[in-house]
Each structure stands twice: as C-alpha cells, then as structure tokens.
Coordinates of C-alpha atoms in Angstrom, one line a residue:
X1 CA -61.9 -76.8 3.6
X2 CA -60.1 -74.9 6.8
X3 CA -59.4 -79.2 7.9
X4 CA -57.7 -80.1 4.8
X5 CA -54.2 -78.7 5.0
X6 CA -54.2 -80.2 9.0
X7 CA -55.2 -83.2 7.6
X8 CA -53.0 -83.2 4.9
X9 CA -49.9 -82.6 7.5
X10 CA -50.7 -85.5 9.4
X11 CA -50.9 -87.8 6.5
X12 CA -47.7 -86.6 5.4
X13 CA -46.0 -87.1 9.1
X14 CA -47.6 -91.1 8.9
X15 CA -46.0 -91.3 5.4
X16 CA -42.7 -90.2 7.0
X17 CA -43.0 -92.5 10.0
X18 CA -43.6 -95.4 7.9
X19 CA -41.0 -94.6 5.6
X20 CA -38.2 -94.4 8.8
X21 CA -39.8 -97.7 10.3
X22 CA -38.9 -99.7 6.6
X23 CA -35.4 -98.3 6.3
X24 CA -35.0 -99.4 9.9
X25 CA -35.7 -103.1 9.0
X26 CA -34.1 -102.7 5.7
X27 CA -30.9 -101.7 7.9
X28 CA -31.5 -104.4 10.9
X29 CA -31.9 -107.2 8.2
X30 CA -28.3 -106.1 6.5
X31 CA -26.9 -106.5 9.5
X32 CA -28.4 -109.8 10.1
X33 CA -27.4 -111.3 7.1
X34 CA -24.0 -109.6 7.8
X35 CA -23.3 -111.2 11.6
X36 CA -24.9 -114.6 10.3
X37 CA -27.8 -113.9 13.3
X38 CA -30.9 -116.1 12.9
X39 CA -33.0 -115.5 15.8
X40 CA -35.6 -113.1 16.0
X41 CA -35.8 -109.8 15.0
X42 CA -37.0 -107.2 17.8
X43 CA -39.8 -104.7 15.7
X44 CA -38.0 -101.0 16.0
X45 CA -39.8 -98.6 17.4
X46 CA -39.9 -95.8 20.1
X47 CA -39.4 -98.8 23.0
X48 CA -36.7 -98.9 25.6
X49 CA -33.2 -98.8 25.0
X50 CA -29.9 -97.7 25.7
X51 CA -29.8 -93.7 25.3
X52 CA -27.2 -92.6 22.9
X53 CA -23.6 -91.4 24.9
X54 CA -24.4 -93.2 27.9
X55 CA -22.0 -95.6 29.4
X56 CA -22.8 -98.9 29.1
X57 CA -23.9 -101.4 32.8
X58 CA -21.2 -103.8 33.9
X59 CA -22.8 -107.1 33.0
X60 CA -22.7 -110.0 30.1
X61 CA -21.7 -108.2 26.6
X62 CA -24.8 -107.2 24.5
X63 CA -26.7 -109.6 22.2
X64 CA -27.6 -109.5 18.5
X65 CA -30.6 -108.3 19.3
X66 CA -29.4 -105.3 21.3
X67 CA -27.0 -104.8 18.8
X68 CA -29.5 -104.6 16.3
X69 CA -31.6 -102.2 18.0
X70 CA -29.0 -99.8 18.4
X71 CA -27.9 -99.6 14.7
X72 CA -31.6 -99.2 14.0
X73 CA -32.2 -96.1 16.6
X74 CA -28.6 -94.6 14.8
X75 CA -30.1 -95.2 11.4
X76 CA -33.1 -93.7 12.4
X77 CA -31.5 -90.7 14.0
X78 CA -29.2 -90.4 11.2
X79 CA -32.5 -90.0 8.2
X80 CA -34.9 -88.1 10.6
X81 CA -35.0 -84.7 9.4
X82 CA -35.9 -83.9 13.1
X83 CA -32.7 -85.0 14.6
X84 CA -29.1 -83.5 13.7
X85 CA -27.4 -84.4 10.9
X86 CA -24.0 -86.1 10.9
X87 CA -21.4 -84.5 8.7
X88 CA -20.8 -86.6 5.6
X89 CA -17.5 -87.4 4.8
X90 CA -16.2 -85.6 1.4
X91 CA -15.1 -89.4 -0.5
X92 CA -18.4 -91.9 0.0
X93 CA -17.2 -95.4 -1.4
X94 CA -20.6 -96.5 -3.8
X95 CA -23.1 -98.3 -1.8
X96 CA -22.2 -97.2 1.5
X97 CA -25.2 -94.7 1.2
X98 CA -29.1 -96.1 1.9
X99 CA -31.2 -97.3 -0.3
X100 CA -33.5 -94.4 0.4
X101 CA -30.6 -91.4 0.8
X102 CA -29.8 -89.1 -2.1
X103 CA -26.1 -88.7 -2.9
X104 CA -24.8 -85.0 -2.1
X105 CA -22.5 -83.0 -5.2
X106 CA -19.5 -83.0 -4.7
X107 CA -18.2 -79.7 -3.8
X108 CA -15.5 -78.5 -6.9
X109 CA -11.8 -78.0 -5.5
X110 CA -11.4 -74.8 -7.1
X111 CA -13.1 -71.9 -8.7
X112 CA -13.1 -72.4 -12.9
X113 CA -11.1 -70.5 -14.8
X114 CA -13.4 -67.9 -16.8
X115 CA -13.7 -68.6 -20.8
X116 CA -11.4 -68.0 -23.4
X117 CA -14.2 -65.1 -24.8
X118 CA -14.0 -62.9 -21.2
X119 CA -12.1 -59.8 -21.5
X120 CA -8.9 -59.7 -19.2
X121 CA -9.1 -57.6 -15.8
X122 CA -5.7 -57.3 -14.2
X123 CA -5.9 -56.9 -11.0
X124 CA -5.3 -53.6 -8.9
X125 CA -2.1 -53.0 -7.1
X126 CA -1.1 -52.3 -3.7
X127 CA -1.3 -48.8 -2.7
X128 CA 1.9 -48.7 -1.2
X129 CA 3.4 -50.6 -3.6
X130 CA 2.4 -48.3 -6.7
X131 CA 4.0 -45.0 -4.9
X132 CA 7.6 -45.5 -6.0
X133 CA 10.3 -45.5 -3.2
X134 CA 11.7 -41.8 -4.1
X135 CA 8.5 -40.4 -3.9
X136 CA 7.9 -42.0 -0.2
X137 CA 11.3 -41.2 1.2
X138 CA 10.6 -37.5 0.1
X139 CA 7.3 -37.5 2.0
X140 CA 8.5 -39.2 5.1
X141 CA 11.5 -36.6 5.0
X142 CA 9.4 -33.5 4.0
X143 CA 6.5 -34.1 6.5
X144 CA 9.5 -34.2 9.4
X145 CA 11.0 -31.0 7.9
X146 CA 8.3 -29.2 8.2
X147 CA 7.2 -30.3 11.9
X148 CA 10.9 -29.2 12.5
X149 CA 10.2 -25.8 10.7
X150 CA 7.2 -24.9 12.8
X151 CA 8.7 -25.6 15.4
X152 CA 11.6 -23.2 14.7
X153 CA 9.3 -20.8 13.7
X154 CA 7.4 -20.8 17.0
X155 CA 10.1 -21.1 18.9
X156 CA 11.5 -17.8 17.1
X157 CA 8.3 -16.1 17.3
X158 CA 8.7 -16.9 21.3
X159 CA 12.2 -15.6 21.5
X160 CA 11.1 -12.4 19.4
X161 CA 8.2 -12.0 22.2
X162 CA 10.8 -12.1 24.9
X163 CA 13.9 -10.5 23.2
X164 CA 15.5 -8.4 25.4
X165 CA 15.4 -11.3 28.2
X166 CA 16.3 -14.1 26.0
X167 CA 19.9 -11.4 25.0
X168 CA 20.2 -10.5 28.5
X169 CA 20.7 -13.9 29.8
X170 CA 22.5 -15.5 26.6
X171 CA 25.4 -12.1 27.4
X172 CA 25.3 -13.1 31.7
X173 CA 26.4 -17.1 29.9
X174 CA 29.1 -15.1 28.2
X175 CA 30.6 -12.8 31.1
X176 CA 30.3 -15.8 33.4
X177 CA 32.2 -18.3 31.1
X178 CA 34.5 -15.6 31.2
X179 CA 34.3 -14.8 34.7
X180 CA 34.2 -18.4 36.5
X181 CA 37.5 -19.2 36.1
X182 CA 38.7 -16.8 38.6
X183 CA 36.1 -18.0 41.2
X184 CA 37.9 -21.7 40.8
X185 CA 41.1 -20.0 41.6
X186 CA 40.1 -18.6 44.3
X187 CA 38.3 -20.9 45.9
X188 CA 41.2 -23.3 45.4
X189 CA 43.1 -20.7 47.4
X190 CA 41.1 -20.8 50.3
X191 CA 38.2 -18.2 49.6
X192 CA 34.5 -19.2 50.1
X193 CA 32.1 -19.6 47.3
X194 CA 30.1 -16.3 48.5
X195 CA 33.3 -14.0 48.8
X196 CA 34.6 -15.6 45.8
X197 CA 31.5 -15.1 43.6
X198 CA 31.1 -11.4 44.9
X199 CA 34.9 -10.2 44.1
X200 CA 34.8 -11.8 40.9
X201 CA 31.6 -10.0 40.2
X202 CA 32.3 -6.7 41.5
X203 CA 35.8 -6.7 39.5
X204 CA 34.6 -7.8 36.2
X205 CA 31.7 -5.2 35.9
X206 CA 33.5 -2.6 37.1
X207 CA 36.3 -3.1 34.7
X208 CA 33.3 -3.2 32.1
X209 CA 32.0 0.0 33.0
X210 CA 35.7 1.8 33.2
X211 CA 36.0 0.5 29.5
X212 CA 32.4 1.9 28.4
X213 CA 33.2 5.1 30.1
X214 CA 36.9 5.8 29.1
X215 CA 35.3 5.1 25.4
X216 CA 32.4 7.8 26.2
X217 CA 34.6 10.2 27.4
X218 CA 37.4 10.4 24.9
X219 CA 34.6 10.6 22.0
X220 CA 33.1 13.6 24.1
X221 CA 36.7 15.2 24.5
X222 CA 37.0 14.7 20.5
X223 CA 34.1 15.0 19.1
X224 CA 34.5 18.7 18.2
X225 CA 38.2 18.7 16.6
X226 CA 37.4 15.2 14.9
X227 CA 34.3 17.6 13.7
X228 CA 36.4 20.1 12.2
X229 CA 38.8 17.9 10.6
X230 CA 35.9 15.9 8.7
X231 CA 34.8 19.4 7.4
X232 CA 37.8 19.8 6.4
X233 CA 38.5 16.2 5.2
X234 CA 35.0 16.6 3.1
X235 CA 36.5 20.2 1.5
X236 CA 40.1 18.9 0.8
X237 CA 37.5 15.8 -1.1
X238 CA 35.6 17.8 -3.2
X239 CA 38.7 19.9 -4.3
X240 CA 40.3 17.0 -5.1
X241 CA 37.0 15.5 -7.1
X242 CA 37.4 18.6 -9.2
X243 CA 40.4 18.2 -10.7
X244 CA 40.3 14.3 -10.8
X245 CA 39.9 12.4 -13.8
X246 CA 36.3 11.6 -13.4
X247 CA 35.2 15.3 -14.7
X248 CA 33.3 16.1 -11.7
X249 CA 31.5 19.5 -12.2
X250 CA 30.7 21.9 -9.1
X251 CA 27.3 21.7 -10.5
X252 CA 27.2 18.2 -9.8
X253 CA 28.4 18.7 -6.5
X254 CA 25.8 21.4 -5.5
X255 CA 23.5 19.3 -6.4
X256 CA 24.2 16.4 -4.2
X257 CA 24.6 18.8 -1.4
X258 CA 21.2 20.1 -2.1
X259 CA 19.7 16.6 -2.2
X260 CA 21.2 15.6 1.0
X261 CA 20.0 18.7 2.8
X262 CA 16.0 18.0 0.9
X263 CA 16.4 14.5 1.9
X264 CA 17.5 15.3 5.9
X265 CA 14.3 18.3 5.9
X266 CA 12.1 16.0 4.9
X267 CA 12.8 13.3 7.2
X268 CA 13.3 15.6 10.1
X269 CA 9.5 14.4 11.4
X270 CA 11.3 11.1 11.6
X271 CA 14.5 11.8 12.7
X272 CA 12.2 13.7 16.2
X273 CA 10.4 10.2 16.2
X274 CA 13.2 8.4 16.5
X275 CA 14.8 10.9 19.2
X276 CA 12.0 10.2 20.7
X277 CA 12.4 6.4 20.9
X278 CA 15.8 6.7 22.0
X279 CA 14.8 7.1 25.3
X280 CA 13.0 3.9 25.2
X281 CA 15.8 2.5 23.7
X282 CA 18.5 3.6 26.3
X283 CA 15.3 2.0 29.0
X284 CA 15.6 -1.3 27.6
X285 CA 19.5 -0.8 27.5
X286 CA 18.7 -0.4 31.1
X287 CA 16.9 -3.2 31.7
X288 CA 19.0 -5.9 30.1
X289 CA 21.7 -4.2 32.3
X290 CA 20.2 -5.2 35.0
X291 CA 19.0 -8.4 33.8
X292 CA 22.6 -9.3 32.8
X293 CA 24.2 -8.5 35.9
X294 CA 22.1 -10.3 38.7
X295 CA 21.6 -13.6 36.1
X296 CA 25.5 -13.0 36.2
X297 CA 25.4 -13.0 39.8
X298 CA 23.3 -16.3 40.0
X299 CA 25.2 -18.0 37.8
X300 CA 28.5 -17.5 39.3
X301 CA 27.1 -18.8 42.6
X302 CA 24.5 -21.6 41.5
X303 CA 25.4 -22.7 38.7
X304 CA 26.1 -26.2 39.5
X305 CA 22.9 -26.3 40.9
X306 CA 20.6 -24.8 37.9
X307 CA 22.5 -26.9 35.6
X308 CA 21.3 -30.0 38.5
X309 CA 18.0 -28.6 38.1
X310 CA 17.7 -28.3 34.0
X311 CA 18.9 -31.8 34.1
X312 CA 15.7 -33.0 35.7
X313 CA 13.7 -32.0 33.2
X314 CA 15.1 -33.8 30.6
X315 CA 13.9 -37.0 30.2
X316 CA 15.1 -40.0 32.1
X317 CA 16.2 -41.8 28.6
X318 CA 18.2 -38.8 27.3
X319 CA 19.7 -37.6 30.9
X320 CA 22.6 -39.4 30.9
X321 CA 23.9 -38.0 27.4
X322 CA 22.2 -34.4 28.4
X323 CA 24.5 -35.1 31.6
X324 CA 27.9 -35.8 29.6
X325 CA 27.0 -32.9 26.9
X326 CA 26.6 -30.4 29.4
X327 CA 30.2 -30.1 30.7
X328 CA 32.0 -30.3 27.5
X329 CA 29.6 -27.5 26.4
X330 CA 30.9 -25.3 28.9
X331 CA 34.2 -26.2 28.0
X332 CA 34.0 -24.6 24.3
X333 CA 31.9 -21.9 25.5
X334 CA 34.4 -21.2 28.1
X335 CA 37.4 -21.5 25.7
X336 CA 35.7 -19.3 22.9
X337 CA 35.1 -16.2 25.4
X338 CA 38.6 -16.5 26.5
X339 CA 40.2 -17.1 23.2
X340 CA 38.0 -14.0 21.6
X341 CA 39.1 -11.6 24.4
X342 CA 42.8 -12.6 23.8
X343 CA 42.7 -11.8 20.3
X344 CA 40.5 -8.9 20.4
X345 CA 42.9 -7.7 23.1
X346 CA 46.0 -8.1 20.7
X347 CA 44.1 -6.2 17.4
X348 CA 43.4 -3.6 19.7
X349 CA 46.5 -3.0 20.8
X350 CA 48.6 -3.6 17.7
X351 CA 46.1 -1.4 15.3
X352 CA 45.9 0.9 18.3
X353 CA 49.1 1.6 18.0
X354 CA 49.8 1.9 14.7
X355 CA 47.0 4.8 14.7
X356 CA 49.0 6.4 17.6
X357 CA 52.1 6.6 15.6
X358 CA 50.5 7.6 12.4
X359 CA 48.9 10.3 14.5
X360 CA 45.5 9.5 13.8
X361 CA 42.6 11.6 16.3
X362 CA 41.1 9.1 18.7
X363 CA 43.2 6.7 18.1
X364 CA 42.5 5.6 22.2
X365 CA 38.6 5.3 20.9
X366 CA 39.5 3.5 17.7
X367 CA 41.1 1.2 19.2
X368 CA 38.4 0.1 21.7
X369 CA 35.6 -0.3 19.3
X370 CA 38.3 -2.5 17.4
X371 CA 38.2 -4.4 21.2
X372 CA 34.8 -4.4 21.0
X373 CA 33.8 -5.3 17.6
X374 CA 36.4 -8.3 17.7
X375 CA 33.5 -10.0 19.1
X376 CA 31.5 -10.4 16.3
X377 CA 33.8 -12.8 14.0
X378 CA 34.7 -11.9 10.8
X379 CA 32.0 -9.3 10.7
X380 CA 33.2 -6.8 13.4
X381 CA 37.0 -6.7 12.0
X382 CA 35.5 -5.3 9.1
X383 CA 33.6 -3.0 10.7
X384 CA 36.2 -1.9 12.8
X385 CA 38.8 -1.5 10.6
X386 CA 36.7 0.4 7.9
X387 CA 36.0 2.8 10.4
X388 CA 39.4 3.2 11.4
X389 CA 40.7 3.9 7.6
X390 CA 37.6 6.3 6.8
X391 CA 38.6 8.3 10.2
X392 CA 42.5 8.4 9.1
X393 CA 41.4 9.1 5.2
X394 CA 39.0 11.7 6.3
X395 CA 41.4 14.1 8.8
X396 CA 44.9 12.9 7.7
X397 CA 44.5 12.3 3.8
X398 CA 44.7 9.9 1.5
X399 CA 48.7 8.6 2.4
X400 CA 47.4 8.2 6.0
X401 CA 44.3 6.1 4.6
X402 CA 46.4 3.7 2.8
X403 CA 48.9 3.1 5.4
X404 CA 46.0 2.2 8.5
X405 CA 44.5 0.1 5.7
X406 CA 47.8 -1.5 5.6
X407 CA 48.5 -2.2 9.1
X408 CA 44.4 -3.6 9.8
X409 CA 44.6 -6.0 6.8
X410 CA 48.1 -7.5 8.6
X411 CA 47.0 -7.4 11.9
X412 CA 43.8 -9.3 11.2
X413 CA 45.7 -11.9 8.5
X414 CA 48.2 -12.6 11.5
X415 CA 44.8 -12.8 13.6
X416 CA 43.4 -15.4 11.4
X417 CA 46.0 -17.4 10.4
X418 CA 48.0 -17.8 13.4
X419 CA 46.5 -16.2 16.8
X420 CA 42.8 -18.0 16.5
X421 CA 44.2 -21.2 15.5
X422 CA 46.7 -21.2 18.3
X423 CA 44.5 -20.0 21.0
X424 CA 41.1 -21.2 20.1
X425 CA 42.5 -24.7 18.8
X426 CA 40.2 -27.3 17.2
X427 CA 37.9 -27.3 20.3
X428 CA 35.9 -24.3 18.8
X429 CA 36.3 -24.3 15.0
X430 CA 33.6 -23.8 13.2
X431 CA 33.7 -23.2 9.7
X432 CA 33.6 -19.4 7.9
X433 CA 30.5 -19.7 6.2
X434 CA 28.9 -21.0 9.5
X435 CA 30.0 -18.2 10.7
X436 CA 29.0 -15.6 8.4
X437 CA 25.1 -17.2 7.9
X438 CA 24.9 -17.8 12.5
X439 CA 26.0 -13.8 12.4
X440 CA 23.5 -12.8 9.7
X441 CA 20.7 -14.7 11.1
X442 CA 22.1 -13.5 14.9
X443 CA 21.8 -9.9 13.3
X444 CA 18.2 -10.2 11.5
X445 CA 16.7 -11.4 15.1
X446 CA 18.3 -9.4 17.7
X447 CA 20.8 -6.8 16.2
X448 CA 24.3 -6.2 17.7
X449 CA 23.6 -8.7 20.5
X450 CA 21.8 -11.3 18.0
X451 CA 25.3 -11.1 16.0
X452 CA 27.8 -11.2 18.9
X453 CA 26.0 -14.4 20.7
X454 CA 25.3 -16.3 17.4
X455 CA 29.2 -17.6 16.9
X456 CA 29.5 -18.9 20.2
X457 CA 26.0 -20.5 20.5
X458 CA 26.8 -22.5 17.3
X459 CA 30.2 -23.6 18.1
X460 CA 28.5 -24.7 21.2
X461 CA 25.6 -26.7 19.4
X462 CA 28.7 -28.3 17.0
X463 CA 29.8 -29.7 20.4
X464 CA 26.9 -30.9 21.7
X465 CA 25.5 -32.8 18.7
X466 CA 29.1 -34.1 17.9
X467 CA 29.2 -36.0 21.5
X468 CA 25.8 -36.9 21.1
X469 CA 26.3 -38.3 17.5
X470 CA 29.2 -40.4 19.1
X471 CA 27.4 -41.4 22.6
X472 CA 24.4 -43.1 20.8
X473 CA 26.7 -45.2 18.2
X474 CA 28.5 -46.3 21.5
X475 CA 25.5 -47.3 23.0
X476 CA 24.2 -49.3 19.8
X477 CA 27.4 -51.1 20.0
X478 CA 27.0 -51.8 23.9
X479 CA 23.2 -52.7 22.6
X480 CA 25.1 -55.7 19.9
X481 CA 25.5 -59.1 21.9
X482 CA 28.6 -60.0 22.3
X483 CA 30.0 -63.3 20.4
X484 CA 29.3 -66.7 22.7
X485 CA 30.0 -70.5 21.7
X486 CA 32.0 -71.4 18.8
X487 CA 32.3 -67.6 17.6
X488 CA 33.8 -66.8 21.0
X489 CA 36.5 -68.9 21.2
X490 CA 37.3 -67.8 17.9
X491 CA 37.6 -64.1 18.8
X492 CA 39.1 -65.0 22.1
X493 CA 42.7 -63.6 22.4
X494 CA 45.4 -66.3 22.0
X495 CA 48.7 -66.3 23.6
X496 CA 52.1 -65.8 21.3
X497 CA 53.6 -68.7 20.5
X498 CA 56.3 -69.7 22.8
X499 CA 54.1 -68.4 26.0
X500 CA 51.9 -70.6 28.2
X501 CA 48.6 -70.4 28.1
X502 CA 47.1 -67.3 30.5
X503 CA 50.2 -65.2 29.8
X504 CA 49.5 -63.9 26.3
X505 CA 49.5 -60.2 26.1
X506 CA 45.7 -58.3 26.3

C-alpha cells in the first residue's frame, strides 16, 4: 500500500507526457497543412534543437522541418505546467486557443453596482474638509497667540528676575540719547572721542545731582513752616466743614480723627517694617546708580561698537533690516528725550512761576518735581499739578487753590496742543491711549522707572516695526520679476511725440 501513491504519480506524469507529445503533432500537423509542407514529419521530442533566445548560425534559411520543430518545442513550453506561462492577451479571437486549453474568464471592467434592496452608506468626508474655514483660521491664529503669550510671559518673568538691571540700563539709553549729541559736537570741533565722552559725562551727572540736591535741600529748609501751615490749612478745613452746607457735625469729625489715629497704631508694626526696608530700598537706589552711570559711560564711548556687536547676533536673513532699523530707532529715542526735556523745562518754569507770584511755599521744589514728573506723559502732569494745587489750597486757601489750578490746566493745554507737536513732530507720536495702557503696564512691572521708560520704548517699537513693515513689502516687490517680451515693450517708456526716439523724458 506505501507503493501505490508513487506509483500512482508516475502514471499520472506518463499520462501528461503523452498528452504534451499529441498536442505537439496536433500543432506540427496545423502548420503543415498551413505552409502546404508534404515531406516528413520529424517525431517531437526532447532531441536537439535550437535553444530558445539564441541567435540563429549564418547559413542557408531553416527548413520546414526546423520550422516545425520549433513551433512544437513553443507549444510544448507554452501547455507544460513546468515551464512559465506566457501572459494571455485580454481579447482571444475564437479558435485561436488549442484544442486541449481551457478558455480563461474574462476579468469584469468594473466593480457592480450593489442592488436596488442595499441600504445607502454615504461616504465619510475629509477631515479637513468637515472643520469649517472660521474654525481653522481661529486655531491657526489662537495656537500662534498663545506661543506669543508665553513667550511674553517668560520674558516678563526674566525681566522681573533682573529688575533693577534691566531699569538701570533702559535709564543709561535715556541719559545717553540725551547726552550724545554733545559728544558729536565736540568731536566735530576737534576733541577726541575719550575727552569728549568724559566731559560730556562728568557734566551731565553733575548737573543731575545739583538738581536732586537743590530739590532735597529746599524740602529740608521747608519742611517745618510747610508743616505748620498744613496744620493750619487742616484747622481753617474743618472750621469751614462746620458751617458748610453738608451739616458736618464735630462729632463726625472726632470720629475720623479717632479712626485715623486707630488705623496708624495699628499699623505701626508695619510702618517699623517698612522703615526697615527702606534701607534696602535706598541700597538698590544705590546700585542702579551705579549701574546707570558706568553703562552711561560705555555707551557714550562704544556705542557704535556694541550696536556692531548686537548686530551679529541677529540672523544673517534679518541683519540687513535689523541694520536699517537700528539708526532710525535712535533717531526717535534721541528726539523724544530731547523733546520731553524741552517741555518739561518750559512747565516748570512757567507753573514755577506762577506759584512764585501767587506766593505759594516751595514754589522752587514745586516746580522741579513738575520738571521731573514731565517725564512720565500725561500721567506725571497730573500728578504734578495736583500736588501743586493741594500745597496752594492747603497753606494759602481756597482762592489761591483755584487760581494754581488755573494756571497748570493752561500751561499743560498750551503743552499739548502746541509745544509737543511742534518739538516732538510726527517722528514720535504715539497715540494717548498707547500712552496711558505703555505707562500703566510700565508702572505694574517696575514702578516710577517702569512708567517713565515705557512711552519712549513704545514710540521706539512704533518705529522699528513701521520700517520693517515697509522694508519687507519692498523686498517682495524687488522679489516680482520684472515684465520681459511683449509685456516689456509695452511698459517701456515712449518718447513725446514730436521727439526722436532716445530723447523722451525718464
């Protein structure tokens, strides 16, 4: 029984043999009776012959016979199941095929559509194309926003870290846009750049420190008559509360007075603590002294080069327009200090005197925290001024109130209507509520100095994005081809009539 299935195989094998060797006559005789050949017929079989793909001997053409074993050994080749298979072409005429070869299906030219019974299925959109077009230009522009947020907010949290040196050197870019001029004059007269530097330097702090001392010093020389007279002022307002038309009681004065004494016993602990951190205060006022003064000193001498040197960490790409922003920044920076001073100058000189003749106490003082408080825009004329009436209202009375009230509200509308437009010009504009939100914000993160180097570091950002804005729309235009063939000559300037050709005007 283990023979029978290798006996088996080997009849099967014959059979197939056999079967081959008849379709090869079958196919030598077609061909025969085909070519009209009557001689005889060479038996197929595994003999010699020409081996398929080889190039055929130089000699007399092949006979029938030769011919006739060839299509044979390609018939054979073509129904063994052994040997490859040719590809069969997709359009068989009938009767090409063998007598012993099964037609193949055709294969069908598209998928059937499904019956008439089968329940619809509609198909499942794009992704992107079911998100509506609102709803992905608010993500694109809200994922941006808040990279740009973060990155404000670090870049806050970093200044916060480092406040007093970030205000130090943002107050030494003030004093030297409003100290370099001077070194240009004189080293166009001759001086050198050293000598220069050191006399403008020397100068400009010392004038700084006569102001902040002459200001000390005539509030110590006042301090106890301006004392008296607000004890007096606060009397002469209480009487006066008395018999005024709102019914103010004393009883309802006592009782203030008692509640501002509670409130100033209980908060003495505090009060100490913050004596206390005064003196770390008036340290750190120090320190950004000293910071200020030698970044000063730097910057009046190297400044070309440190600007050389920030530009060559700005990207190669970018330089060029970094390069051209940088100057005209300095330009509005430089302009804004000098303009401010003017004015500040002029309120404090006009209000100034109009304490002096209303004979106002510390009207000297007054009038340099007006000076001084002219720095902060808008802001610090309100500041200044208020103080001013509150002084006058408080020692002189209520005529002498109204009157300094009169004279700051003209001298600040004759400030903002005609001395900063004329001095400050367009270069530096910036628009009021810019101004109040860059002083809040300036406030909230560093104080005083936050709110007096807020203004100019905005107008100075206007500048710089407004050339930038214009720089890259002139290089997308330099980026546009320009027009060539047919197009050219028809934007090609043409002479006027009457002129030969060459001549016209550009």
């Amino acid at each position: 029984m283990s023979k029978l299935p290798q006996w088996v195989g080997r009849l099967g094998t014959g059979l197939t043999r056999l079967a081959h060797r008849l379709e090869s006559q079958q196919a030598e005789m077609r061909g025969r009776e085909g070519d009209g050949d009557t001689g005889p017929r060479m038996p197929p079989g595994p003999g010699p012959g020409p081996e398929r793909g080889a190039e055929p001997r130089p000699g007399p053409g092949p006979g029938p016979s030769e011919e006739r074993a060839r299509a044979a050994e390609s018939a054979e080749g073509r129904k063994s199941p052994e040997g490859p298979e040719s590809p069969a072409s997709p359009e068989t005429p009938e009767g090409a095929a063998g007598e012993g070869e099964t037609a193949r299906p055709e294969q069908p030219a598209s998928v059937p559509a499904p019956p008439a019974y089968a329940p619809a299925v509609s198909a499942r959109p794009d992704p992107v194309a079911a998100v509506p077009w609102g709803v992905r230009v608010a993500a694109e522009a809200a994922w941006r926003l808040l990279v740009l947020g973060g990155t404000v907010w670090v870049l806050m949290r970093v200044i916060s870290s480092v406040q007093l040196v970030v205000l130090s050197f943002t107050v030494a870019i003030l004093i030297t846009a409003l100290l370099e001029p001077t070194v240009t004059r004189l080293r166009r007269r001759g001086v050198p750049r050293g000598l220069a530097t050191a006399l403008t330097f020397i100068a400009g702090f010392v004038v700084m420190g006569l102001v902040v001392w002459f200001v000390v010093w005539q509030v110590m020389e006042n301090v106890d008559e301006v004392s008296g007279e607000v004890q007096a002022g606060i009397d002469d307002l209480r009487r006066w509360l008395l018999h005024s038309p709102f019914h103010v009681t004393e009883k309802q004065i006592n009782h203030v007075a008692k509640s501002l004494r509670e409130a100033v016993g209980a908060n003495t602990e505090q009060i100490t603590s913050a004596g206390l951190e005064g003196v770390t205060v008036v340290v750190e006022v120090l320190t950004g002294i000293l910071l200020t003064m030698f970044s000063t000193l730097f910057l009046l001498y190297d400044g070309p080069k440190i600007w050389n040197w920030t530009l060559k960490l700005v990207p190669a790409r970018a330089r060029e327009g970094v390069a051209g922003a940088g100057p005209r920044a300095w330009s509005t920076l430089t302009a804004y200090v000098r303009g401010t001073v003017i004015v500040a100058l002029i309120d404090a000189i006009f209000i100034g005197v109009g304490l002096f003749f209303l004979d106002v106490p510390m009207a000297v003082p007054l009038a340099v925290f007006i000076f001084l408080f002219a720095f902060i825009p808008l802001v610090g004329a309100v500041v200044s001024g208020a103080l001013a009436v509150v002084v006058a209202l408080v020692t002189q009375g209520v005529f002498t109130g109204a009157m300094v009230l009169i004279v700051v509200l003209a001298v600040q509308q004759i400030e903002g209507h005609v001395l900063q437009p004329f001095i400050l010009g367009r270069a530096v504009r910036v628009h009021p509520l810019a101004v109040v939100l860059s002083v809040a914000a300036g406030s909230l993160i560093g104080g005083i100095g936050g709110a007096v180097v807020a203004v100019p570091l905005v107008a100075v950002a206007n500048t710089v994005v407004v050339y930038l804005r214009g720089y890259s729309q002139e290089n997308a235009l330099r980026a546009v081809p320009g027009p060539h063939g047919a197009t050219a000559s028809g934007t090609a300037p043409t002479a006027p009539p009457g002129l030969p050709p060459g001549e016209g005007g550009a």
